Coordinates of C-alpha atoms in Angstrom, one line a residue:
M1 CA 15.2 -10.9 -27.8
T2 CA 14.1 -13.7 -25.5
V3 CA 10.4 -15.1 -25.5
D4 CA 9.8 -13.3 -22.2
E5 CA 11.2 -10.0 -23.3
A6 CA 9.1 -10.2 -26.6
T7 CA 6.1 -11.1 -24.5
T8 CA 6.7 -8.1 -22.3
R9 CA 7.1 -5.6 -25.1
A10 CA 4.1 -6.7 -26.8
L11 CA 2.0 -6.3 -23.7
L12 CA 3.5 -2.8 -23.0
L13 CA 2.5 -1.9 -26.6
D14 CA -1.0 -3.6 -26.3
L15 CA -1.8 -1.9 -22.9
E16 CA -0.3 1.6 -23.9
P17 CA -3.8 2.9 -25.3
V18 CA -5.4 1.9 -21.9
V19 CA -2.8 3.6 -19.8
E20 CA -3.2 6.8 -21.9
T21 CA -7.0 6.7 -21.5
N22 CA -6.7 5.9 -17.6
L23 CA -4.0 8.6 -17.2
N24 CA -6.3 11.1 -18.8
R25 CA -9.1 9.9 -16.5
H26 CA -6.8 10.1 -13.5
I27 CA -5.8 13.6 -14.2
G28 CA -9.4 14.7 -14.7
L29 CA -10.3 13.1 -11.3
A30 CA -7.4 13.8 -9.2
K31 CA -7.6 17.1 -7.1
E32 CA -4.7 19.3 -6.2
W33 CA -3.8 19.5 -2.5
F34 CA -1.1 20.7 -0.4
P35 CA 0.7 18.7 2.3
H36 CA 1.4 21.9 4.5
E37 CA -2.3 22.3 5.0
Y38 CA -2.7 19.3 7.0
V39 CA 0.2 20.1 9.5
P40 CA -0.7 22.0 12.7
W41 CA 2.6 24.3 12.4
S42 CA 1.6 26.3 15.4
D43 CA 2.1 23.3 17.7
G44 CA 5.7 23.0 16.7
T45 CA 8.8 23.8 18.8
N46 CA 12.5 23.3 18.3
F47 CA 14.1 20.0 19.2
D48 CA 17.3 19.6 21.0
G49 CA 20.6 19.9 18.9
P50 CA 22.1 22.9 17.1
L51 CA 18.9 24.9 17.6
G52 CA 18.9 24.3 21.5
G53 CA 15.4 23.4 21.8
E54 CA 13.7 20.6 23.9
A55 CA 14.5 16.9 23.6
W56 CA 11.8 14.5 22.7
S57 CA 10.0 12.3 25.5
P58 CA 7.2 10.0 25.2
E59 CA 4.7 12.1 27.1
Q60 CA 4.8 14.7 24.6
S61 CA 2.9 12.4 22.1
K62 CA -0.9 12.5 22.1
L63 CA -0.9 9.2 20.2
S64 CA -1.2 5.8 21.6
D65 CA 1.6 3.4 21.0
V66 CA -0.1 1.4 18.4
A67 CA -1.2 4.5 16.7
R68 CA 2.4 5.8 16.6
T69 CA 3.5 2.4 15.4
S70 CA 1.1 2.3 12.5
L71 CA 2.0 5.8 11.5
I72 CA 5.6 5.2 11.6
V73 CA 5.1 2.0 9.5
N74 CA 3.0 3.9 6.9
L75 CA 5.6 6.7 6.8
L76 CA 8.6 4.4 6.2
T77 CA 6.5 2.6 3.6
E78 CA 6.0 5.9 1.8
D79 CA 9.8 6.7 2.3
N80 CA 10.9 4.0 -0.1
L81 CA 9.5 5.9 -3.2
P82 CA 12.8 6.2 -4.9
S83 CA 13.1 2.3 -4.8
Y84 CA 9.3 2.1 -6.0
H85 CA 9.7 4.7 -8.8
H86 CA 13.0 2.6 -10.0
A87 CA 11.1 -0.7 -10.0
I88 CA 8.0 0.5 -12.0
A89 CA 10.0 2.6 -14.3
S90 CA 12.3 -0.2 -15.1
M91 CA 9.3 -2.5 -15.9
F92 CA 6.9 -0.1 -17.6
G93 CA 9.5 2.2 -19.0
R94 CA 9.6 6.1 -19.3
D95 CA 8.3 6.6 -22.9
R96 CA 5.0 8.1 -23.9
A97 CA 1.9 7.3 -21.7
W98 CA 3.8 4.7 -19.6
G99 CA 6.4 7.3 -18.7
D100 CA 3.8 10.0 -18.1
W101 CA 1.8 7.8 -15.6
V102 CA 5.1 6.6 -13.8
H103 CA 6.2 10.4 -13.2
R104 CA 2.6 11.5 -12.3
W105 CA 2.3 8.6 -9.9
T106 CA 5.7 9.3 -8.4
A107 CA 5.0 12.9 -7.9
E108 CA 1.7 12.2 -6.2
E109 CA 3.2 9.7 -3.9
G110 CA 6.0 12.0 -2.9
R111 CA 3.3 14.2 -1.1
H112 CA 2.3 11.5 1.3
G113 CA 5.7 11.2 3.0
I114 CA 6.0 14.9 3.3
A115 CA 2.7 15.3 5.0
I116 CA 3.0 12.4 7.3
R117 CA 6.6 13.4 8.4
D118 CA 5.8 16.9 8.9
Y119 CA 2.7 16.0 11.1
L120 CA 4.6 13.6 13.2
L121 CA 7.5 15.9 13.9
T122 CA 5.3 19.1 14.6
T123 CA 3.0 17.3 16.9
R124 CA 6.1 15.5 18.6
A125 CA 4.3 12.3 18.1
V126 CA 7.5 10.4 17.6
D127 CA 11.1 10.3 18.6
P128 CA 12.8 12.1 15.7
I129 CA 16.2 10.5 16.1
E130 CA 14.7 7.1 16.2
L131 CA 12.5 7.8 13.2
E132 CA 15.4 9.0 11.1
R133 CA 17.5 5.9 12.0
L134 CA 14.7 3.7 10.9
R135 CA 14.4 5.6 7.8
M136 CA 18.0 5.1 7.0
T137 CA 17.9 1.4 7.9
H138 CA 14.8 0.8 5.8
M139 CA 15.9 2.8 2.8
S140 CA 19.4 1.2 2.8
V141 CA 17.6 -2.1 2.2
G142 CA 15.6 -0.8 -0.6
F143 CA 12.6 -2.5 -2.2
E144 CA 12.2 -5.5 -4.7
N145 CA 9.1 -7.0 -5.8
E146 CA 9.0 -10.7 -5.6
H147 CA 7.7 -10.9 -9.4
D148 CA 9.3 -7.8 -10.7
Q149 CA 10.4 -9.4 -13.9
S150 CA 6.8 -9.8 -15.1
I151 CA 4.6 -6.9 -16.2
L152 CA 1.5 -8.9 -15.4
H153 CA 2.6 -9.9 -12.1
S154 CA 3.7 -6.2 -11.5
I155 CA 0.4 -4.9 -12.6
A156 CA -1.5 -7.5 -10.3
Y157 CA 0.6 -6.6 -7.5
V158 CA 0.1 -2.8 -7.5
S159 CA -3.7 -3.3 -8.0
F160 CA -3.9 -5.0 -4.5
Q161 CA -0.9 -3.0 -2.9
E162 CA -2.6 0.5 -3.6
L163 CA -5.8 -0.8 -2.2
A164 CA -4.1 -2.2 0.9
T165 CA -2.1 0.9 1.5
R166 CA -5.4 3.0 1.1
V167 CA -7.0 1.0 3.8
S168 CA -4.1 1.1 6.0
H169 CA -4.0 4.9 5.9
R170 CA -7.7 5.3 6.4
N171 CA -7.8 2.8 9.3
T172 CA -4.7 4.5 10.9
G173 CA -6.3 7.9 10.8
K174 CA -9.5 6.7 12.4
F175 CA -7.8 4.8 15.1
S176 CA -5.3 7.9 16.0
G177 CA -8.1 9.7 17.7
D178 CA -6.7 12.9 16.3
P179 CA -9.1 14.8 13.9
I180 CA -6.1 16.4 12.0
C181 CA -4.4 13.0 11.6
D182 CA -7.5 11.5 10.4
A183 CA -8.1 14.4 7.9
M184 CA -4.6 14.0 6.7
L185 CA -4.7 10.4 6.2
A186 CA -8.1 10.4 4.5
R187 CA -6.7 12.7 2.0
I188 CA -3.7 10.4 1.4
A189 CA -6.1 7.6 1.1
T190 CA -8.0 9.4 -1.6
D191 CA -4.8 9.4 -3.7
E192 CA -4.1 5.8 -3.0
N193 CA -7.7 4.8 -4.1
L194 CA -7.3 6.6 -7.5
H195 CA -4.0 4.8 -7.9
M196 CA -5.6 1.5 -7.3
V197 CA -8.4 2.3 -9.8
F198 CA -5.6 3.0 -12.4
Y199 CA -3.9 -0.3 -11.9
R200 CA -7.1 -2.2 -11.5
N201 CA -8.4 -1.0 -15.0
L202 CA -4.8 -2.1 -16.4
L203 CA -5.3 -5.7 -14.8
E204 CA -8.9 -5.8 -16.3
A205 CA -7.5 -5.1 -19.8
S206 CA -4.5 -7.7 -19.2
L207 CA -7.3 -10.3 -18.3
A208 CA -8.9 -9.5 -21.7
L209 CA -5.7 -9.6 -23.6
S210 CA -4.1 -12.6 -22.1
P211 CA -6.3 -14.3 -19.7
N212 CA -4.3 -17.3 -18.9
L213 CA -1.1 -15.4 -18.1
A214 CA -2.9 -12.8 -16.1
M215 CA -4.8 -15.2 -14.2
R216 CA -1.4 -17.0 -13.1
A217 CA -0.1 -13.7 -12.3
I218 CA -3.1 -12.7 -10.0
T219 CA -2.9 -16.2 -8.4
D220 CA 0.8 -15.8 -7.6
V221 CA 0.5 -12.4 -6.3
V222 CA -2.4 -13.0 -4.1
S223 CA -0.9 -16.2 -2.5
S224 CA 2.4 -14.7 -1.8
F225 CA 1.3 -11.0 -1.1
Q226 CA 3.4 -9.0 1.2
M227 CA 3.2 -5.3 2.2
P228 CA 5.7 -3.1 0.3
G229 CA 7.0 -2.2 3.9
H230 CA 7.8 -5.6 5.0
T231 CA 11.6 -5.0 5.1
I232 CA 11.0 -2.5 7.8
E233 CA 13.0 -3.3 11.0
N234 CA 10.9 -5.6 13.3
F235 CA 8.1 -5.4 10.7
S236 CA 6.5 -8.8 11.9
R237 CA 6.2 -7.5 15.5
K238 CA 4.9 -4.1 14.4
S239 CA 2.4 -5.7 12.0
V240 CA 1.1 -8.1 14.8
Q241 CA 0.4 -4.8 17.1
I242 CA -1.5 -3.2 14.1
A243 CA -3.6 -6.4 13.4
M244 CA -4.4 -6.7 17.2
A245 CA -5.6 -3.2 17.2
G246 CA -7.8 -4.0 14.2
I247 CA -6.2 -1.4 11.9
Y248 CA -5.1 -4.0 9.5
D249 CA -5.6 -7.7 9.8
L250 CA -6.2 -11.0 7.8
R251 CA -9.9 -10.2 7.9
I252 CA -9.5 -6.7 6.5
H253 CA -7.0 -8.0 3.9
H254 CA -9.4 -10.7 2.6
D255 CA -12.6 -8.7 2.8
E256 CA -11.5 -5.1 2.1
V257 CA -8.4 -5.6 -0.2
L258 CA -8.4 -9.0 -2.1
M259 CA -12.1 -9.5 -2.6
P260 CA -13.2 -6.0 -3.8
V261 CA -10.7 -6.3 -6.7
L262 CA -11.4 -9.8 -7.5
R263 CA -15.3 -9.2 -7.4
K264 CA -15.0 -6.0 -9.6
L265 CA -13.1 -7.8 -12.2
R266 CA -15.1 -11.0 -11.9
V267 CA -11.7 -12.8 -11.8
L268 CA -13.0 -16.3 -10.9
E269 CA -15.5 -15.9 -13.7
T270 CA -12.8 -15.1 -16.4
P271 CA -13.8 -16.7 -19.6
G272 CA -11.4 -18.5 -22.0
L273 CA -9.2 -20.0 -19.5
T274 CA -7.3 -23.2 -20.5
D275 CA -4.4 -25.5 -19.1
D276 CA -2.4 -23.3 -16.3
G277 CA -5.0 -20.4 -16.5
A278 CA -7.7 -22.8 -15.3
K279 CA -5.5 -24.5 -12.8
A280 CA -4.4 -20.9 -11.4
R281 CA -8.2 -19.9 -11.1
D282 CA -8.8 -23.0 -9.0
E283 CA -5.7 -22.6 -6.9
L284 CA -6.9 -18.9 -6.2
A285 CA -10.2 -20.0 -5.2
D286 CA -8.8 -22.6 -2.8
F287 CA -6.4 -20.0 -1.4
L288 CA -9.2 -17.4 -0.8
E289 CA -11.1 -20.1 1.0
N290 CA -8.3 -21.1 3.2
L291 CA -7.5 -17.4 4.0
D292 CA -11.1 -16.7 4.9
K293 CA -10.9 -19.6 7.5
Q294 CA -7.6 -18.2 8.9
A295 CA -9.1 -14.7 9.1
T296 CA -12.0 -16.2 11.2
R297 CA -9.6 -17.9 13.5
F298 CA -7.6 -14.9 14.1
T299 CA -10.5 -12.6 14.9
E300 CA -12.0 -15.3 17.2
R301 CA -8.7 -15.6 19.0
R302 CA -8.4 -11.8 19.3
D303 CA -11.9 -11.3 20.4
A304 CA -11.4 -13.9 23.2
N305 CA -8.2 -12.3 24.2
R306 CA -9.8 -8.9 24.5
A307 CA -12.7 -10.6 26.6
R308 CA -10.1 -12.0 29.0
Q309 CA -8.3 -8.7 29.3
A310 CA -11.7 -6.8 30.0
A311 CA -12.6 -9.4 32.6
R312 CA -9.2 -9.0 34.5
K313 CA -9.9 -5.2 34.4
G314 CA -13.5 -5.6 35.7

């Protein structure tokens, strides 16, 4: 057994009581819900094909192009659940409390893709052929966390990622202009928030158990963070559209994703740091300061662009 393998095994054992406690807490707080209750089935009609229905066309959608793009990105992100399950099961294992959590998390996440896809197809909000081709392309690539060989990096990543996904779903629902879509994504966002709290509590325990290694993991993850859907076809172009609409941008990422977790855990005030842990803390502080400046520049440019567009229309 290598040193890294021994460290990983020791951490898994040390964190298992925390996992069990938080799994029980999660089950006590999580509320059963059903995807079919958030889909307006009476709006549905057959598509063209074997059932001889009507072909899809853009004017059938009640959503704006940006809302449709954001929903597609959110759905395709949820679609990669098999890859996510493989990643966390391979890292955390499928035994005892860790395994119970992995399976519970996977089952809850599975509802999200079901609800969003049924809503999009029933309301004819998207081209079903294009959506399926995008799904096939995206899932064929799979998902690989940049730091999937480190348990601490993995815990840090999902702590921020779950909150980022929650914010993305919630803001997409508000932006959609459809009360049904808003209610559905609010329900999904509630799941994501509970998942974030679970992982955040593990991250807090990790900082107490191994502050130097946990600090390095947090800094590495924050400074190289990518959304789980970054391998979606044309993701960069789609993410720019989403950012320009104010659904998810650098300011939101800094203020509503990174900082809430870091402040809650008082990461920059972690005691007992030495050597690389202290260095990582300083790197993290510098990165956050620079990200804050980038976010300000982005919002200023976006506001100026909107003002110019409004002036032209006026």
